[in-house]
Coordinates of C-alpha atoms in Angstrom, one line a residue:
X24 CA 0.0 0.0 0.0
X25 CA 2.9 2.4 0.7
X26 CA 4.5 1.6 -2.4
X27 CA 1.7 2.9 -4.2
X28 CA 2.0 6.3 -2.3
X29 CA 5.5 6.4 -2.5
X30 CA 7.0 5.1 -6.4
X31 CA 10.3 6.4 -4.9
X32 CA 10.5 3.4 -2.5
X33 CA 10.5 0.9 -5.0
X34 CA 13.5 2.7 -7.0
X35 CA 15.5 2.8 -3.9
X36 CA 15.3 -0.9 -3.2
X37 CA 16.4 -1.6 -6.8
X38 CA 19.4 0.4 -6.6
X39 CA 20.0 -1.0 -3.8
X40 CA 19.8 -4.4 -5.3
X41 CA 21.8 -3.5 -8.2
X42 CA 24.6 -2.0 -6.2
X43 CA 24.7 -5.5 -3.8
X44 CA 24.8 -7.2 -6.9
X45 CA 28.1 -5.3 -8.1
X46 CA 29.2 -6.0 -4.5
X47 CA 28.7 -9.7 -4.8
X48 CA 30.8 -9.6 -8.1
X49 CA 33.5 -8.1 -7.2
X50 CA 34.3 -9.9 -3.4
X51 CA 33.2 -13.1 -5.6
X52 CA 36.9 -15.3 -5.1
X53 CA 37.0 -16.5 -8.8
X54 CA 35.7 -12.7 -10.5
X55 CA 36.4 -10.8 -7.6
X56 CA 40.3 -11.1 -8.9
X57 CA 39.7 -9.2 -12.3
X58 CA 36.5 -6.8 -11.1
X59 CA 38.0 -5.6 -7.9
X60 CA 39.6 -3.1 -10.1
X61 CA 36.7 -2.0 -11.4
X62 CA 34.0 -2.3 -8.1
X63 CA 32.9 1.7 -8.6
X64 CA 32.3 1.5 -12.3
X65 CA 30.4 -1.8 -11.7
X66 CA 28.5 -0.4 -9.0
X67 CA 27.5 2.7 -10.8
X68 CA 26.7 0.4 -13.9
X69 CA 24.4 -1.5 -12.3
X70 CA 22.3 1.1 -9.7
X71 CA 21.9 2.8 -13.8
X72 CA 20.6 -0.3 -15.6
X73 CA 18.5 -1.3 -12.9
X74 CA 17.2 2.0 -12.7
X75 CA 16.8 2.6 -16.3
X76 CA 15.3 -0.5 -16.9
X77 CA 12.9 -0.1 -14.3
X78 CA 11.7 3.4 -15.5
X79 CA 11.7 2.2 -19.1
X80 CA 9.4 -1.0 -18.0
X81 CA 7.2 1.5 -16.0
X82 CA 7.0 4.0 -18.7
X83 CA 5.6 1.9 -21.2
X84 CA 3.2 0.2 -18.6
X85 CA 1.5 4.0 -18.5
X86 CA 1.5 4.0 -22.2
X87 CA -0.5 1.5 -22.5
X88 CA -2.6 2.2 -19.8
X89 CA -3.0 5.8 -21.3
X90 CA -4.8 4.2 -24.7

């Protein structure tokens, strides 16, 4: 019911999910060698694609809603 009120909510906890999946990546013992490196970048990556699918998926839901 909240997350109705409050969209926001349900962004956060996908960034949030996107950035522990970077985590788990990069402190992975086999990966975790060649994306330590790169943990910021992957981080970043992920919180944006999550995000940006999210609001791409969401978008098009009130499209077709609209018609």
């Amino acid at each position: 019911m909240i997350m109705l009120k409050v969209p926001a909510l349900i962004y956060l906890g996908a960034g949030i999910l996107g950035m522990t999946a970077a985590e788990l990546m990069t402190e992975d013992k086999a990966l975790g060698i060649y994306l330590a490196p790169y943990a910021f970048e992957l981080k970043v990556l992920f919180v944006a694609a999550v995000l940006g699918i999210g609001y791409a998926i969401n978008r098009r839901r009130e499209q077709k809603q609209a018609h």
